[in-house]
Coordinates of C-alpha atoms and ligand atoms in Angstrom, one line a residue:
M1 CA 349.4 104.0 -65.5
E2 CA 349.1 100.5 -64.1
P3 CA 348.4 97.9 -66.9
S4 CA 345.4 96.8 -65.1
A5 CA 343.8 100.2 -64.6
P6 CA 340.6 100.6 -66.3
Q7 CA 340.6 102.9 -69.5
P8 CA 338.0 105.5 -69.8
P9 CA 336.2 105.5 -73.1
P10 CA 337.6 108.1 -75.5
A11 CA 334.5 110.4 -75.3
A12 CA 334.6 110.4 -71.5
A13 CA 338.1 111.5 -71.4
A14 CA 337.2 114.5 -73.5
I15 CA 334.6 115.7 -71.1
Q16 CA 335.0 117.4 -67.7
I17 CA 331.9 118.6 -65.8
D18 CA 332.0 120.8 -62.7
S19 CA 328.7 121.2 -60.7
H20 CA 328.3 124.0 -58.4
L21 CA 324.7 123.4 -57.6
D22 CA 324.5 122.5 -54.0
D23 CA 322.4 123.5 -50.9
A24 CA 323.3 127.0 -51.7
E25 CA 321.3 126.8 -54.8
E26 CA 318.3 125.5 -52.9
R27 CA 318.8 128.2 -50.5
S28 CA 318.8 130.7 -53.4
L29 CA 315.5 129.4 -54.6
A30 CA 313.9 129.7 -51.2
E31 CA 315.4 133.3 -50.6
D32 CA 314.3 134.5 -54.0
V33 CA 310.9 133.1 -53.4
L34 CA 310.4 134.5 -49.9
D35 CA 311.8 137.9 -51.0
G36 CA 309.8 137.9 -54.2
L37 CA 306.5 136.8 -53.0
T38 CA 306.3 139.2 -50.1
R39 CA 307.0 142.3 -52.1
P40 CA 304.2 145.0 -52.6
F41 CA 304.5 144.1 -56.3
K42 CA 305.2 140.3 -56.4
E43 CA 307.8 139.0 -58.6
L44 CA 310.2 136.1 -59.2
P45 CA 313.6 135.9 -60.8
P46 CA 313.6 134.1 -64.3
K47 CA 316.3 131.5 -63.8
H48 CA 313.8 129.2 -61.9
F49 CA 311.9 128.7 -65.1
Y50 CA 314.5 126.2 -66.3
D51 CA 314.0 122.7 -64.6
A52 CA 314.0 119.9 -67.1
R53 CA 310.4 120.5 -68.2
G54 CA 311.0 124.3 -68.5
A55 CA 313.9 123.5 -70.7
E56 CA 311.9 121.3 -72.9
L57 CA 309.2 124.0 -73.2
F58 CA 311.9 126.6 -74.0
D59 CA 313.0 124.4 -76.8
Q60 CA 309.3 124.2 -78.2
I61 CA 309.1 128.1 -77.9
C62 CA 312.2 128.4 -80.1
E63 CA 310.3 126.4 -82.9
L64 CA 307.3 128.7 -82.7
P65 CA 306.3 130.7 -85.7
E66 CA 305.8 133.7 -83.4
Y67 CA 309.2 133.3 -81.9
Y68 CA 311.4 135.0 -84.5
P69 CA 314.5 135.6 -82.3
T70 CA 316.0 132.1 -82.5
R71 CA 315.7 132.1 -86.4
A72 CA 317.0 135.7 -86.6
E73 CA 319.9 134.9 -84.5
R74 CA 320.7 131.6 -86.3
A75 CA 320.5 133.6 -89.7
I76 CA 323.1 135.9 -88.6
L77 CA 325.4 133.2 -87.3
E78 CA 325.1 131.5 -90.6
R79 CA 326.1 134.4 -92.5
T80 CA 329.0 135.6 -90.3
A81 CA 330.4 132.6 -88.5
T82 CA 333.4 132.1 -91.1
E83 CA 334.2 135.7 -90.7
L84 CA 333.9 135.6 -86.9
A85 CA 336.2 132.6 -86.7
A86 CA 338.8 134.2 -89.0
L87 CA 338.7 137.4 -87.0
T88 CA 338.9 135.9 -83.5
N89 CA 341.2 132.7 -84.1
A90 CA 339.3 131.5 -81.1
V91 CA 340.7 128.3 -79.5
E92 CA 337.8 128.1 -77.1
L93 CA 334.2 129.0 -76.9
V94 CA 332.7 129.8 -73.5
E95 CA 328.9 130.0 -73.6
L96 CA 326.8 131.5 -70.8
G97 CA 323.1 130.0 -70.7
S98 CA 324.2 127.4 -73.3
G99 CA 320.9 125.4 -73.2
T100 CA 320.9 122.8 -75.9
A101 CA 323.7 124.6 -77.8
A102 CA 321.6 124.3 -80.9
K103 CA 322.7 127.5 -82.6
T104 CA 326.2 127.2 -81.1
R105 CA 326.9 124.5 -83.6
V106 CA 327.1 127.0 -86.3
L107 CA 330.0 128.7 -84.6
L108 CA 331.6 125.5 -83.6
D109 CA 331.5 124.3 -87.3
A110 CA 333.3 127.5 -88.3
L111 CA 335.9 127.3 -85.7
H112 CA 336.4 123.6 -86.4
G113 CA 336.6 124.5 -90.1
A114 CA 339.2 127.2 -89.3
G115 CA 341.2 124.6 -87.5
T116 CA 341.6 126.5 -84.3
L117 CA 338.8 124.9 -82.0
K118 CA 340.1 122.9 -79.1
R119 CA 337.5 123.5 -76.2
Y120 CA 334.0 124.4 -75.6
V121 CA 332.8 125.5 -72.0
P122 CA 329.1 125.4 -71.7
V123 CA 327.7 127.2 -68.5
D124 CA 324.1 126.6 -67.5
V125 CA 322.0 126.0 -64.4
T126 CA 320.1 123.0 -66.0
E127 CA 322.4 120.0 -65.2
S128 CA 320.7 117.7 -67.8
M129 CA 321.4 120.2 -70.6
V130 CA 325.2 120.5 -69.7
R131 CA 325.7 116.8 -69.5
D132 CA 323.6 116.1 -72.7
C133 CA 325.4 118.6 -75.0
A134 CA 328.9 117.6 -73.6
E135 CA 328.1 114.0 -74.7
T136 CA 326.6 115.0 -78.1
L137 CA 329.3 117.6 -78.9
T138 CA 332.3 115.4 -78.3
E139 CA 330.8 112.8 -80.6
E140 CA 330.0 115.3 -83.3
Y141 CA 333.4 117.1 -83.1
P142 CA 336.3 114.6 -82.9
G143 CA 339.1 116.1 -80.8
L144 CA 336.9 118.6 -79.1
R145 CA 337.1 118.9 -75.3
V146 CA 334.0 119.9 -73.3
H147 CA 334.5 121.5 -69.9
G148 CA 331.0 122.0 -68.6
V149 CA 330.0 124.2 -65.7
I150 CA 326.8 123.5 -64.0
G151 CA 325.8 126.6 -62.1
D152 CA 324.4 130.0 -61.9
F153 CA 326.2 132.5 -64.1
E154 CA 325.4 135.3 -61.8
R155 CA 327.3 133.6 -58.9
H156 CA 329.8 131.2 -60.4
L157 CA 331.5 132.9 -63.3
D158 CA 334.8 132.6 -61.1
H159 CA 334.5 128.9 -61.8
V160 CA 334.9 129.2 -65.6
P161 CA 338.2 127.6 -66.2
P162 CA 341.2 129.8 -67.1
A163 CA 341.6 130.4 -70.9
I164 CA 343.6 128.0 -72.9
G165 CA 344.1 130.6 -75.7
P166 CA 342.1 133.2 -77.5
R167 CA 338.5 132.8 -76.5
I168 CA 335.0 134.0 -77.6
V169 CA 332.5 134.3 -74.7
A170 CA 329.1 133.8 -76.3
F171 CA 325.9 135.0 -74.7
L172 CA 323.1 134.3 -77.1
G173 CA 319.4 134.2 -77.3
G174 CA 318.8 137.7 -75.9
T175 CA 319.2 136.5 -72.3
I176 CA 321.0 139.6 -71.4
G177 CA 317.6 141.2 -72.0
N178 CA 316.4 139.2 -68.8
F179 CA 318.4 141.4 -66.5
T180 CA 317.1 144.7 -65.3
P181 CA 319.1 147.8 -66.7
G182 CA 321.3 148.2 -63.6
S183 CA 322.0 144.6 -63.1
R184 CA 322.7 144.2 -66.8
R185 CA 325.6 146.6 -66.6
R186 CA 326.9 145.1 -63.4
F187 CA 326.7 141.6 -65.1
L188 CA 328.4 142.7 -68.2
R189 CA 331.4 144.1 -66.0
K190 CA 331.7 140.6 -64.6
I191 CA 331.7 139.1 -68.1
A192 CA 334.3 141.6 -69.3
R193 CA 336.6 140.1 -66.4
L194 CA 336.7 136.9 -68.3
L195 CA 338.2 138.4 -71.3
S196 CA 342.0 139.2 -72.0
P197 CA 342.8 141.8 -74.6
D198 CA 342.8 139.2 -77.5
D199 CA 339.4 137.8 -76.5
F200 CA 335.8 138.7 -77.6
L201 CA 332.3 138.8 -76.4
L202 CA 329.6 137.7 -78.8
M203 CA 326.2 138.7 -77.4
G204 CA 322.6 138.4 -79.0
T205 CA 320.1 141.2 -78.3
D206 CA 316.5 141.4 -79.4
L207 CA 315.7 144.8 -81.2
V208 CA 312.9 147.2 -80.5
K209 CA 310.1 146.8 -83.0
D210 CA 306.3 146.9 -83.5
P211 CA 304.8 146.0 -80.2
R212 CA 302.4 143.5 -81.8
V213 CA 305.2 141.3 -83.2
L214 CA 306.9 141.6 -79.8
E215 CA 303.9 140.6 -77.7
A216 CA 303.0 137.8 -80.1
A217 CA 306.6 136.2 -79.6
Y218 CA 305.8 136.1 -75.8
D219 CA 302.1 135.0 -76.1
D220 CA 301.9 132.5 -79.0
S221 CA 298.6 131.0 -80.3
Q222 CA 299.3 127.4 -79.2
G223 CA 299.9 128.4 -75.6
V224 CA 303.4 127.0 -75.2
T225 CA 304.7 130.3 -73.7
A226 CA 301.8 130.4 -71.3
E227 CA 302.8 126.9 -70.1
F228 CA 306.3 127.8 -69.7
N229 CA 305.3 130.7 -67.6
R230 CA 303.1 128.7 -65.3
N231 CA 305.8 126.1 -64.9
V232 CA 307.6 128.4 -62.6
L233 CA 304.6 127.6 -60.2
R234 CA 305.2 123.8 -60.6
V235 CA 308.9 124.4 -59.7
L236 CA 307.7 126.1 -56.4
N237 CA 305.2 123.3 -55.9
R238 CA 307.8 120.6 -56.2
E239 CA 310.9 122.2 -54.6
L240 CA 309.3 124.3 -51.7
Q241 CA 306.1 122.2 -51.2
A242 CA 303.8 124.9 -52.4
D243 CA 300.2 124.3 -53.4
F244 CA 299.7 126.5 -56.4
D245 CA 297.1 125.4 -59.0
P246 CA 298.9 126.8 -62.2
E247 CA 295.4 127.0 -63.8
D248 CA 294.5 129.6 -61.3
F249 CA 296.7 132.0 -63.2
D250 CA 296.5 133.7 -66.7
H251 CA 299.7 134.3 -68.8
V252 CA 300.2 137.9 -69.5
A253 CA 302.8 139.4 -71.9
L254 CA 302.8 143.1 -72.3
F255 CA 305.2 145.5 -74.0
N256 CA 306.2 148.3 -71.6
E257 CA 306.7 151.2 -74.0
E258 CA 308.3 153.4 -71.3
H259 CA 311.2 150.9 -70.7
E260 CA 311.0 149.1 -73.9
W261 CA 310.9 145.6 -72.5
I262 CA 308.4 142.7 -72.6
E263 CA 307.0 141.9 -69.2
M264 CA 305.7 138.4 -68.4
R265 CA 303.4 138.0 -65.6
L266 CA 301.0 135.5 -64.1
R267 CA 297.6 137.1 -63.1
A268 CA 295.4 135.4 -60.5
K269 CA 291.9 134.6 -61.9
R270 CA 290.3 134.9 -58.5
E271 CA 291.2 135.8 -55.0
L272 CA 293.3 133.0 -53.5
I273 CA 295.8 132.1 -50.8
A274 CA 298.7 129.8 -51.6
T275 CA 300.6 128.0 -49.0
V276 CA 304.4 127.6 -49.5
R277 CA 305.2 125.0 -46.6
G278 CA 308.8 124.8 -47.2
L279 CA 308.9 128.5 -46.2
D280 CA 306.3 128.3 -43.7
L281 CA 304.5 131.1 -45.8
C282 CA 301.0 131.9 -46.9
V283 CA 300.8 134.3 -49.9
H284 CA 297.5 136.2 -50.7
F285 CA 296.5 137.1 -54.2
R286 CA 293.7 139.6 -54.9
A287 CA 291.6 138.6 -58.0
G288 CA 293.5 140.1 -60.9
E289 CA 296.7 140.5 -59.0
E290 CA 299.9 140.0 -60.9
L291 CA 303.1 138.3 -60.3
R292 CA 305.9 139.4 -62.6
T293 CA 307.9 136.5 -63.8
E294 CA 310.3 138.0 -66.4
I295 CA 311.4 141.1 -68.3
S296 CA 312.8 140.7 -71.7
A297 CA 314.5 144.1 -72.6
K298 CA 314.4 145.1 -76.3
F299 CA 317.5 147.0 -77.6
T300 CA 318.4 150.0 -80.0
P301 CA 322.0 150.3 -81.2
E302 CA 322.5 153.1 -78.7
R303 CA 321.4 150.9 -75.7
V304 CA 323.7 148.1 -76.6
D305 CA 326.6 150.6 -77.1
G306 CA 325.9 152.4 -73.7
D307 CA 325.7 149.1 -71.8
L308 CA 329.1 147.8 -73.5
S309 CA 330.9 151.0 -72.7
A310 CA 329.6 151.1 -69.2
A311 CA 331.1 147.6 -68.7
G312 CA 334.5 148.6 -70.1
L313 CA 333.8 146.9 -73.5
E314 CA 333.8 148.4 -77.0
L315 CA 331.9 147.4 -80.1
V316 CA 334.0 145.7 -82.9
H317 CA 331.1 144.5 -85.1
W318 CA 327.3 145.1 -85.1
L319 CA 325.7 142.2 -87.1
T320 CA 322.1 142.0 -87.9
D321 CA 319.5 139.9 -90.1
P322 CA 318.0 141.3 -93.4
D323 CA 314.8 142.3 -91.5
G324 CA 316.6 144.0 -88.6
L325 CA 314.9 142.1 -85.9
F326 CA 317.7 140.9 -83.9
A327 CA 321.4 141.9 -83.4
L328 CA 324.6 140.1 -82.6
T329 CA 327.5 142.2 -81.4
L330 CA 331.2 141.4 -81.3
S331 CA 333.1 143.4 -78.6
R332 CA 336.2 143.4 -76.8
R333 CA 337.8 145.2 -73.8
T334 CA 338.3 148.8 -74.1
S335 CA 342.0 149.2 -74.7
R336 CA 343.7 151.7 -72.4
Ligands
SAH401 N1 321.3 130.0 -75.5 C1 320.1 129.2 -75.7 C2 319.3 129.2 -74.6 C3 318.6 130.5 -74.1 S1 317.4 130.2 -72.8 C4 319.5 130.1 -76.9 O1 319.9 130.9 -77.3 O2 318.6 129.4 -77.4 C5 318.3 130.9 -71.5 C6 319.2 129.6 -70.9 O3 320.0 130.1 -69.8 C7 318.5 128.4 -70.5 O4 319.3 127.3 -70.9 C8 318.7 128.6 -68.7 O5 318.8 127.3 -68.2 C9 320.0 129.4 -68.7 N2 320.0 130.2 -67.5 C10 319.0 131.1 -67.2 N3 319.4 131.8 -65.9 C11 320.6 131.2 -65.7 C12 321.5 131.5 -64.6 N4 321.2 132.4 -63.8 N5 322.6 130.8 -64.6 C13 323.0 129.8 -65.6 N6 322.2 129.5 -66.6 C14 321.0 130.3 -66.6
LIG402 N1 315.9 135.0 -73.3 C1 314.5 134.6 -73.7 C2 313.9 135.9 -74.2 O1 313.8 136.8 -73.5 C3 313.6 133.8 -72.7 C4 312.2 133.6 -73.2 C5 311.5 133.6 -74.3 C6 311.2 133.6 -72.0 N2 310.3 133.4 -74.1 C7 309.9 133.5 -72.7 C8 311.1 133.7 -70.6 C9 308.8 133.4 -72.1 C10 309.8 133.6 -70.1 C11 308.7 133.4 -70.8 O2 313.4 136.1 -75.4

């Protein structure tokens, strides 16, 4: 290097960030909304919740007394991280839907402690979260490299950088439950392609339990989840010049016993017509008509096992918390 060339600060050298959010992403929002709001039963895909405000509201949800999944998953990680580090010898951790990587630190601590950890690869649609966590983690873990991928994990898994050694792919928070059953298996098959024979998938799934406990987790007494749900309308107002008044909609969270999933909906309090100028679209809602914004599937051991095998993965460890609320599974590619 030329003697006069500016030297990057040490932390910056440890960070690489690739962004795949471009015009295609805006088109994807437009297409999803056009498709979802003109269906006989209106619905929107969940990834559009997470703008900066949505991400902040989600962080608040994780702290709520009713929202047990975060605490339960953290408890499992705390109990098993050392063992997981020893078993996997992972040099890198790839995390899908990494968010603020709050619980991830438990795993990073263990891998760092075992002396194997070299790189963390967070993948998330929310740009600010990937950038912030890259900054903080390179400061917290000296020597750690962070290669952040800003993008849609449904479309950009090919852009996850090639492995530099044995890896763990983590998919925490029960986010896999936000896929419908068919697309869940398809997505797991794509994840399986990120794994070599020495690699592992570490996945968090919320478990089937008393519907009252489940419904409270998605309809808290402080109304934070309601605000999070309505936030998707604010995203449409801003990004697609729509004119929704979020207060025209009630937050609804119901456990569907047949499918064993939680459904989040927004229910129009009155008859209304919303205009989405960016799509040149008028949308009619009957009084009481509902827009489905999310499903969050709940799992039994059989359901997890069925999904993993359908994706060419086999269970190595089933880890749960003392109350049996949540499960973490370690799996790897089926040998043969
Ligand atoms: N892993 C964290 C956050 C879970 S919330 C935890 O366990 O607490 C879900 C995260 O996935 C959010 O950070 C959201 O921005 C991200 N996400 C949702 N859909 C996504 C998509 N299609 N592609 C990439 N990231 C997505
Ligand atoms: N992956 C989380 C879950 O299914 C996301 C989530 C929690 C969520 N609370 C929510 C999504 C409320 C929409 C509305 O548990």
